[in-house]
Tab-separated table of N, CA, C and O in Angstrom:
chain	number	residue	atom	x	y	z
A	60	UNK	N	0.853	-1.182	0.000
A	60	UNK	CA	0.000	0.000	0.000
A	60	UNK	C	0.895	1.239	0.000
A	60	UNK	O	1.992	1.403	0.534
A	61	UNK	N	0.162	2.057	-0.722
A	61	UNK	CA	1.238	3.956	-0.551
A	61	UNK	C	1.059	4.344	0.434
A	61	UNK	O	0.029	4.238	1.100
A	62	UNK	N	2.161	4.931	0.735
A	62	UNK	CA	1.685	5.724	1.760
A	62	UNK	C	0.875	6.697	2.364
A	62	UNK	O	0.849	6.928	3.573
A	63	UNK	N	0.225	7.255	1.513
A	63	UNK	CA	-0.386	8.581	1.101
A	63	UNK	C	-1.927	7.722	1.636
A	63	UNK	O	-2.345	8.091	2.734
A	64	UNK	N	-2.627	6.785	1.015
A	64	UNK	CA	-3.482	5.992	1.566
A	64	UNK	C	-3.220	5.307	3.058
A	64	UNK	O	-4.053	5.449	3.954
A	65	UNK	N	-2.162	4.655	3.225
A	65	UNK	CA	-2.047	4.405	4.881
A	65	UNK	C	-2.004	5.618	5.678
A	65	UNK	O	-2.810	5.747	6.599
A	66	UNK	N	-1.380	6.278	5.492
A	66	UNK	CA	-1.684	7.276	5.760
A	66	UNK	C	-3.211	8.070	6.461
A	66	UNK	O	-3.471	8.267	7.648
A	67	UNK	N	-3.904	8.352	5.427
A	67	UNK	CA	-5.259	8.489	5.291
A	67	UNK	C	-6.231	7.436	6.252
A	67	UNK	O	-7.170	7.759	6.980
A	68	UNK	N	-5.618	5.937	5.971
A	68	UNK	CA	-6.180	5.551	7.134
A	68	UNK	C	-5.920	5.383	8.593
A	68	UNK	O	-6.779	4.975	9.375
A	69	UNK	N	-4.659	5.724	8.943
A	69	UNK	CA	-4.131	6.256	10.005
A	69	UNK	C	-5.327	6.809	10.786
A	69	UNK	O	-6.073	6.416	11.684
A	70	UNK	N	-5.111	8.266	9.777
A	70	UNK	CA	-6.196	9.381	10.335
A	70	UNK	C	-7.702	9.092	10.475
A	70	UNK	O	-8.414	9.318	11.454
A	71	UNK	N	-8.046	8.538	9.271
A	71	UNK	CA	-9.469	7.679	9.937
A	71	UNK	C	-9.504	6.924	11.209
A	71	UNK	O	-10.495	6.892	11.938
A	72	UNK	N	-8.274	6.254	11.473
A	72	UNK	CA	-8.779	5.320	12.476
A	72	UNK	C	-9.218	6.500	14.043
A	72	UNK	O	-10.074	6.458	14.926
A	73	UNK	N	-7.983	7.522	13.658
A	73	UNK	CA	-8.395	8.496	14.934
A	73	UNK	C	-9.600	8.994	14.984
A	73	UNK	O	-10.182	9.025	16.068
A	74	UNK	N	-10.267	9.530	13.705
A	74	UNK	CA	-11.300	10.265	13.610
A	74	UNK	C	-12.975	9.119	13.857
A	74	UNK	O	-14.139	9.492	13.712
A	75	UNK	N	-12.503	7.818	14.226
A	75	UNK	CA	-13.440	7.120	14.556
A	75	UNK	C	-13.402	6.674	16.079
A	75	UNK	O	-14.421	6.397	16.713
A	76	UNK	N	-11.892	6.628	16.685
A	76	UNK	CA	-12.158	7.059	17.508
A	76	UNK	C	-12.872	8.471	18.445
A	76	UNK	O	-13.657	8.566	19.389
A	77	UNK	N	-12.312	9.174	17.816
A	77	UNK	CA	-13.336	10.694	18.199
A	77	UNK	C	-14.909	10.392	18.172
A	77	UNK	O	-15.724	10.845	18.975
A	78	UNK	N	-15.108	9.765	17.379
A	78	UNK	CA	-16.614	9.004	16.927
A	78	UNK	C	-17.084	8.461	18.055
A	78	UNK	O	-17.955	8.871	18.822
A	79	UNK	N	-16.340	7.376	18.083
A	79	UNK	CA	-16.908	6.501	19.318
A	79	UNK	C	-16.960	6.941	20.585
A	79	UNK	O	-17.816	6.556	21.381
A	80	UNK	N	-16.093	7.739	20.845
A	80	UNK	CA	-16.280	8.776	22.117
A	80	UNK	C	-17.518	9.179	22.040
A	80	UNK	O	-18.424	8.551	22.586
A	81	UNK	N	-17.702	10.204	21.400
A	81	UNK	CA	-18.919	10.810	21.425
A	81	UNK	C	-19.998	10.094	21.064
A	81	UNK	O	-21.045	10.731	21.174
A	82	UNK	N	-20.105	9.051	20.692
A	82	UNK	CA	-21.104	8.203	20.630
A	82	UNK	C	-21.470	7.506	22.009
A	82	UNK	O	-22.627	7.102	22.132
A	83	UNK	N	-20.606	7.341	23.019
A	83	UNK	CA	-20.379	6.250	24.136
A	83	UNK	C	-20.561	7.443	25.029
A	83	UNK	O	-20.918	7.156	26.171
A	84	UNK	N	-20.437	8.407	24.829
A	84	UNK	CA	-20.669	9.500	26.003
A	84	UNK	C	-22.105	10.049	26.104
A	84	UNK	O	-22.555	10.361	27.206
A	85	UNK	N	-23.029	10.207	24.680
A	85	UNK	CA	-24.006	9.978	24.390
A	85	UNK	C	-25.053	9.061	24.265
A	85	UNK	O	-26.216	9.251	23.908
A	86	UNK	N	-24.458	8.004	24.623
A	86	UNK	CA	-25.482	6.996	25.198
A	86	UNK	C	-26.342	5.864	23.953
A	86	UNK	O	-27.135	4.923	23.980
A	87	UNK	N	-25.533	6.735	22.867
A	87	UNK	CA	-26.052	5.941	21.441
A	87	UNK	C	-25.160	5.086	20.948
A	87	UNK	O	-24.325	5.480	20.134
A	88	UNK	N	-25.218	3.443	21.482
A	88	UNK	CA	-24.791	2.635	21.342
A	88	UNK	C	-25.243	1.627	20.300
A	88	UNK	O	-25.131	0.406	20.412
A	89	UNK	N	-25.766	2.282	19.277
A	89	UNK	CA	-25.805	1.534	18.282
A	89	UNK	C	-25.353	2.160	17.226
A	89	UNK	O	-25.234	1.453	16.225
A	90	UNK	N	-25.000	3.501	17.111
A	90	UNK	CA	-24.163	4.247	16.352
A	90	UNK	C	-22.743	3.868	16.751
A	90	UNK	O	-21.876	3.686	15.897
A	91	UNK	N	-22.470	3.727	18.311
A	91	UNK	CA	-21.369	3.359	18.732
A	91	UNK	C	-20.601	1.855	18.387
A	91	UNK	O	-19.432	1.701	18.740
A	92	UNK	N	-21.257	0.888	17.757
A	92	UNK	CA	-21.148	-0.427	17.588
A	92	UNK	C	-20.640	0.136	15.496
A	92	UNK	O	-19.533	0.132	14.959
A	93	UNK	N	-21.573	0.399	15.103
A	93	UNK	CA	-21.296	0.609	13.598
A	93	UNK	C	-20.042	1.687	13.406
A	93	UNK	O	-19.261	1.386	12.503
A	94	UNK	N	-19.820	2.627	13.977
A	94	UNK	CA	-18.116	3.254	14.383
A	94	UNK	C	-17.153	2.274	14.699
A	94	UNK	O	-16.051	2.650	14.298
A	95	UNK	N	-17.101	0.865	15.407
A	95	UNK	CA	-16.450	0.456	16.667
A	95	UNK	C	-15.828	-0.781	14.733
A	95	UNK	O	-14.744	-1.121	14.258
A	96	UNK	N	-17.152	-0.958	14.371
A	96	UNK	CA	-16.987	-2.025	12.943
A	96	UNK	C	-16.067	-1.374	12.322
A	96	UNK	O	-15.113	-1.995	11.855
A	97	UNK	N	-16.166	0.030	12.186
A	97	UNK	CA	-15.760	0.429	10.691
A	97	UNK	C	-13.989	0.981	11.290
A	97	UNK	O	-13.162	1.474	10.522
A	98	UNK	N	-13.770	0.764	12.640
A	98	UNK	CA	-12.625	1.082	12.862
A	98	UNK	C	-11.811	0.077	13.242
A	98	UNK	O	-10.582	0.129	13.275
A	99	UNK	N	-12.825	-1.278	13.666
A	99	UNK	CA	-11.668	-2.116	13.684
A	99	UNK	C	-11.111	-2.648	12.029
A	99	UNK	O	-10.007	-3.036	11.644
A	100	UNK	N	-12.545	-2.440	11.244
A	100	UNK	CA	-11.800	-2.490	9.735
A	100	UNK	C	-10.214	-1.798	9.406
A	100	UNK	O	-9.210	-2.337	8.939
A	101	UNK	N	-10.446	-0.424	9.845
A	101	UNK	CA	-9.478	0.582	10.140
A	101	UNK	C	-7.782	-0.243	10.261
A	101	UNK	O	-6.771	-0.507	9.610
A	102	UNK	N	-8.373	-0.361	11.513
A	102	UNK	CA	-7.117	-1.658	12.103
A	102	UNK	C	-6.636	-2.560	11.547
A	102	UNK	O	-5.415	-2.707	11.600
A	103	UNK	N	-7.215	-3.199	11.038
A	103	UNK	CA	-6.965	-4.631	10.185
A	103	UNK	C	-5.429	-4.187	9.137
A	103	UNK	O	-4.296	-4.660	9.046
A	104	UNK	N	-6.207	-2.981	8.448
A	104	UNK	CA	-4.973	-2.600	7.171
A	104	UNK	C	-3.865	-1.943	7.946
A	104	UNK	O	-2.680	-2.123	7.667
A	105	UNK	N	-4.360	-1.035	9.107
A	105	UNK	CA	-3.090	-0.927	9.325
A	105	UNK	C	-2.116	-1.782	9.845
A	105	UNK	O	-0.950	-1.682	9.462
A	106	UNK	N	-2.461	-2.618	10.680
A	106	UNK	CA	-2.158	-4.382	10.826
A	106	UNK	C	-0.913	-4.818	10.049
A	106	UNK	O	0.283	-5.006	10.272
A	107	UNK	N	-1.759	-4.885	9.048
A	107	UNK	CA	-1.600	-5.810	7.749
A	107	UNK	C	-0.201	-4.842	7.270
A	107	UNK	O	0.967	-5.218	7.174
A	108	UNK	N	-0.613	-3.875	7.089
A	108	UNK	CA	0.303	-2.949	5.863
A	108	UNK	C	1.660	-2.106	6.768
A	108	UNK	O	2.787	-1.908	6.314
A	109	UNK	N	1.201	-1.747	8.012
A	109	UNK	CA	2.418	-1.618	8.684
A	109	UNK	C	2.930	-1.788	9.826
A	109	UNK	O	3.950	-1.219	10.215
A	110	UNK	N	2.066	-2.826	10.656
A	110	UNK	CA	2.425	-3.219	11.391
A	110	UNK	C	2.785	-2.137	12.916
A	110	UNK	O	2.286	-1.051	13.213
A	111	UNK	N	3.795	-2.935	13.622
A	111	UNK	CA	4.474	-1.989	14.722
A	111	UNK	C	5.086	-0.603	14.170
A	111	UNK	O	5.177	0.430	14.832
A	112	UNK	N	5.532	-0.797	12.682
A	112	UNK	CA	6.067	0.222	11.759
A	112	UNK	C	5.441	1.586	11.707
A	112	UNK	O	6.089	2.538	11.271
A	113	UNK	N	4.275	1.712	12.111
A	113	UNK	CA	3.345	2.711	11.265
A	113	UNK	C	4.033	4.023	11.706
A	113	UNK	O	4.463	4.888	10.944
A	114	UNK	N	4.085	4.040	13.527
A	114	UNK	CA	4.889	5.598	13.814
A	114	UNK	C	5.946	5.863	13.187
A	114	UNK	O	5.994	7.038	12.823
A	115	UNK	N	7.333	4.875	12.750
A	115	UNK	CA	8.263	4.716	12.264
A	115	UNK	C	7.962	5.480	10.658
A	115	UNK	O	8.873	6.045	10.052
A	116	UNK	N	6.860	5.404	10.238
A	116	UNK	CA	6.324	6.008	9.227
A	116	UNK	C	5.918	7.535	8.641
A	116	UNK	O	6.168	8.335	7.740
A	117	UNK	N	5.014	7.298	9.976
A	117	UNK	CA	4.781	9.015	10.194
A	117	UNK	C	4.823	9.258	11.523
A	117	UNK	O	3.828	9.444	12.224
A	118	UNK	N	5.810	9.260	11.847
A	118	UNK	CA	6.134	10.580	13.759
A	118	UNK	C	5.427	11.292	13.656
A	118	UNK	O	4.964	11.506	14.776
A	119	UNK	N	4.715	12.224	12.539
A	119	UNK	CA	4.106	13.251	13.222
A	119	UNK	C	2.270	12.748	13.261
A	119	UNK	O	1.528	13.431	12.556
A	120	UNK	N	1.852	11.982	13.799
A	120	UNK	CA	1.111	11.079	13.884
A	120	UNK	C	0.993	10.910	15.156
A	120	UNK	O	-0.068	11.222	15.698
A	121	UNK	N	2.067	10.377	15.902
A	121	UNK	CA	2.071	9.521	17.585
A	121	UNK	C	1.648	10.638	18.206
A	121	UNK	O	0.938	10.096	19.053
A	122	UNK	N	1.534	11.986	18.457
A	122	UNK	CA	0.431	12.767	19.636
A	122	UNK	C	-1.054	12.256	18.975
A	122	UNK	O	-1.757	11.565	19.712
A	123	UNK	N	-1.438	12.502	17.918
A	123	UNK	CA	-2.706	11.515	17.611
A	123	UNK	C	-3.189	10.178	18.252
A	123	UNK	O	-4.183	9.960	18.946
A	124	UNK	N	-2.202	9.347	17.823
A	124	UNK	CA	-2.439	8.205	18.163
A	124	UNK	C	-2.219	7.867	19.837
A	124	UNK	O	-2.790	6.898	20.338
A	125	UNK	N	-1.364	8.737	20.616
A	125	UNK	CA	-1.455	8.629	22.059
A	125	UNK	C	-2.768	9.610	22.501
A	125	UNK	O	-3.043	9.602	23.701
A	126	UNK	N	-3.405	10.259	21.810
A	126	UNK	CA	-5.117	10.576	22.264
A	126	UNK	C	-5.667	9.904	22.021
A	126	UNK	O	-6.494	9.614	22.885
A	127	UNK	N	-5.723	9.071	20.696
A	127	UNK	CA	-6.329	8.360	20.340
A	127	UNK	C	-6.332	7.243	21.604
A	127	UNK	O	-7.464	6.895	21.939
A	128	UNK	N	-5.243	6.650	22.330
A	128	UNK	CA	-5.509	5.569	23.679
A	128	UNK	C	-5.784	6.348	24.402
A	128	UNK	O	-6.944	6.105	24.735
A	129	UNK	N	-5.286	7.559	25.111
A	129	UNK	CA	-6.211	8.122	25.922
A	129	UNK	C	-7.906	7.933	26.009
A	129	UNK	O	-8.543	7.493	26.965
A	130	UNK	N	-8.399	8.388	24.757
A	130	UNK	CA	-9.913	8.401	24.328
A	130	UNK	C	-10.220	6.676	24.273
A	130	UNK	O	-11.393	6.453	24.573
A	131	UNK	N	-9.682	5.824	24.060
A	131	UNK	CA	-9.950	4.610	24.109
A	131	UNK	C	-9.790	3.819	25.518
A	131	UNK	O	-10.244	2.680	25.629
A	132	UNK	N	-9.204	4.393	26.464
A	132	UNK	CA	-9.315	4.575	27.700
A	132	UNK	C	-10.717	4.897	28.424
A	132	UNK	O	-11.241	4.173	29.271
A	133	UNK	N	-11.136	5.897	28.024
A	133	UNK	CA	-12.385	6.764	28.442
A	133	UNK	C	-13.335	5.966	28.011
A	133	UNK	O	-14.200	5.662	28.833
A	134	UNK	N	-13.430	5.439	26.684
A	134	UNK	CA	-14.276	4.811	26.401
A	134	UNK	C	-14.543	3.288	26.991
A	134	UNK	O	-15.655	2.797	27.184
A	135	UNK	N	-13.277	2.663	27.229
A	135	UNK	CA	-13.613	1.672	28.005
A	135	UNK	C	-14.691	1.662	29.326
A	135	UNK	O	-15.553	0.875	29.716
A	136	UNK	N	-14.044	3.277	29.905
A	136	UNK	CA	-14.915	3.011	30.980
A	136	UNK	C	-16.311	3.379	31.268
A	136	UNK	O	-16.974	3.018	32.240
A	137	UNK	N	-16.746	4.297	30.107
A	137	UNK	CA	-18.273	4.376	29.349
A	137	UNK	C	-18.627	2.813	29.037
A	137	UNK	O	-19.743	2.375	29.318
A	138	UNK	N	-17.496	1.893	28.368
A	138	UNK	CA	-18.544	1.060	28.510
A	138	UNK	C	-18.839	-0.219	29.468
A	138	UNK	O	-19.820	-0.963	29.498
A	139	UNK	N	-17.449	-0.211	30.369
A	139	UNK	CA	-17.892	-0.866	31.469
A	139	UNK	C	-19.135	-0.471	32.496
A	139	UNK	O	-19.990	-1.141	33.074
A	140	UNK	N	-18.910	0.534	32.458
A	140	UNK	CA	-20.712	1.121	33.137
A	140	UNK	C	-21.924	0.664	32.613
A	140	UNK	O	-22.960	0.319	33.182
A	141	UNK	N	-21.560	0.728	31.208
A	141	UNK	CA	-23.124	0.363	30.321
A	141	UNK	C	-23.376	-1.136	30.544
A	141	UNK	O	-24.499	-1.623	30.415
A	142	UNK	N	-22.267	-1.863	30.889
A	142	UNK	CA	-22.229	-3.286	30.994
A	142	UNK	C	-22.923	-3.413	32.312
A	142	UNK	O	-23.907	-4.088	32.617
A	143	UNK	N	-22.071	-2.489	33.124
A	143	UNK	CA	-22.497	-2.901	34.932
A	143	UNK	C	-24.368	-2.836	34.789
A	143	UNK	O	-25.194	-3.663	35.175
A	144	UNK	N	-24.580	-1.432	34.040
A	144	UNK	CA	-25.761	-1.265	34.000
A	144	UNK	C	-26.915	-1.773	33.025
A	144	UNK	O	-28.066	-1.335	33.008
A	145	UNK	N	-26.446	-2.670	32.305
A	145	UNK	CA	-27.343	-3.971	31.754
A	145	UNK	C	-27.706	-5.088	32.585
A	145	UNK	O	-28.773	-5.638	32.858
A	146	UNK	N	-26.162	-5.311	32.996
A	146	UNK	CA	-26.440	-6.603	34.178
A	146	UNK	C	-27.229	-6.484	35.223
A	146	UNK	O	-27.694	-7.461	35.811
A	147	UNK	N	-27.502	-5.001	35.623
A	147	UNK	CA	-28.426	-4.935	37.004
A	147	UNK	C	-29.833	-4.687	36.205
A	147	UNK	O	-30.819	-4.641	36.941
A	148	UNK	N	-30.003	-4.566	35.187
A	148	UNK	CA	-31.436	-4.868	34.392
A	148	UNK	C	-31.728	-5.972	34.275
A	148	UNK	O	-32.764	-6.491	34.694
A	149	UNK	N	-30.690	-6.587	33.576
A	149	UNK	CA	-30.796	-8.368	33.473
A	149	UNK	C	-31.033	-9.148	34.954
A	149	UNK	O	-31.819	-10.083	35.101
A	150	UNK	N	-30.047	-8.471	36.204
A	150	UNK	CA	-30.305	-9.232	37.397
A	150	UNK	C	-32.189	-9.001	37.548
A	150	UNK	O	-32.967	-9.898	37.871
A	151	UNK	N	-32.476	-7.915	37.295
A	151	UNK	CA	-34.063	-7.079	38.114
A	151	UNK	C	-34.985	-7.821	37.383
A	151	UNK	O	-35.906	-8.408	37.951
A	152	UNK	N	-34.804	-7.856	36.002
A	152	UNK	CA	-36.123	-9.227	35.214
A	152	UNK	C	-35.713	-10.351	35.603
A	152	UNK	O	-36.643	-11.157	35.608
A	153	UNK	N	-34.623	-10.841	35.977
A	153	UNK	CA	-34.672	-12.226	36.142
A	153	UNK	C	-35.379	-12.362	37.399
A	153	UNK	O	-36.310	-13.107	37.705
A	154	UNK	N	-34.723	-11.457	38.089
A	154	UNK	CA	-35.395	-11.350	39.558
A	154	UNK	C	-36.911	-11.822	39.493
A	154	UNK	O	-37.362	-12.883	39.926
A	155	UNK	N	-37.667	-10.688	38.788
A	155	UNK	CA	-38.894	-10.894	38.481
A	155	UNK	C	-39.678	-11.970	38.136
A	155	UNK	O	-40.677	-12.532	38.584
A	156	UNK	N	-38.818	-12.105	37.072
A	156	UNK	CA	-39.241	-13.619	36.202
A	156	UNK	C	-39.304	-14.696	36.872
A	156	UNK	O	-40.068	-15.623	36.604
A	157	UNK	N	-38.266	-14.662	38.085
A	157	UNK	CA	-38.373	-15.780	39.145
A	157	UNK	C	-39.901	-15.745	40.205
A	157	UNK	O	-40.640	-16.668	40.548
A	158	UNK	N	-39.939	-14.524	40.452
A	158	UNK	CA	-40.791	-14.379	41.101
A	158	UNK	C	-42.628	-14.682	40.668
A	158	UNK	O	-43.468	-15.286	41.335
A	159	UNK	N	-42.769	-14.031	39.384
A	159	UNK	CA	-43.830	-14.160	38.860
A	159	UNK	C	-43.864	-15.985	38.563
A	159	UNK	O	-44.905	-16.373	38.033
A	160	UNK	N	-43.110	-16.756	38.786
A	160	UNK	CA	-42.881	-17.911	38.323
A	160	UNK	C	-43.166	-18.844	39.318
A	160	UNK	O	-43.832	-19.871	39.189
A	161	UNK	N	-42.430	-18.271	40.666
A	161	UNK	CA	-42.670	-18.608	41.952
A	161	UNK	C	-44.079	-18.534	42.247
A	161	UNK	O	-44.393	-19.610	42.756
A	162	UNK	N	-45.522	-17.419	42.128
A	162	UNK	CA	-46.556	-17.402	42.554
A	162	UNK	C	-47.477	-17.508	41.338
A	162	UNK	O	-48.569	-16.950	41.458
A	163	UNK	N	-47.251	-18.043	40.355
A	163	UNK	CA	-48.026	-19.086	39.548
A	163	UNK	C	-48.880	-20.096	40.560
A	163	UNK	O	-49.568	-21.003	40.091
């Protein structure tokens, strides 16, 4: 691949992170899932095409890409919350479900 295109997707991959932030901070997690696709696509080529290499490529890139883990940081913990806070939905119907089951 040229560089000029790896490149380019470099910068996409950041600008989907920015995405997913604001998607995960906003609470729209199904916009956040179709961002999360199109950036691990992102990943794949850069993967593929340059590997550990890529900063080695473009240095002026790595303050990007160290926000870029910062923000992927943040987002983890947007979505460990959303997790905590499914499971205590999932615990409260099951709860229920037991119960309504129980006085049958």
């Amino acid at each position: 691949m040229e560089m000029n295109p790896l490149r380019e997707t470099a910068q996409q991959f950041v600008t989907y992170t920015d995405a997913m932030l604001v998607a995960a901070q906003q609470g729209r997690w199904e916009d956040f899932l179709l961002v999360f696709e199109a950036r691990e696509a992102q990943m794949v080529v850069l993967i593929e095409q340059a590997g550990e290499a890529l900063l080695r490529h473009f240095p002026d890139l790595e303050g990007d890409f160290r926000q870029a883990l910062e923000k992927n940081h943040r987002i983890e913990t947007l979505m460990a919350a959303r997790r905590d806070e499914l499971g205590e939905e999932l615990s409260s119907v099951q709860q229920q479900r037991r119960l309504r089951m129980t006085y049958r």
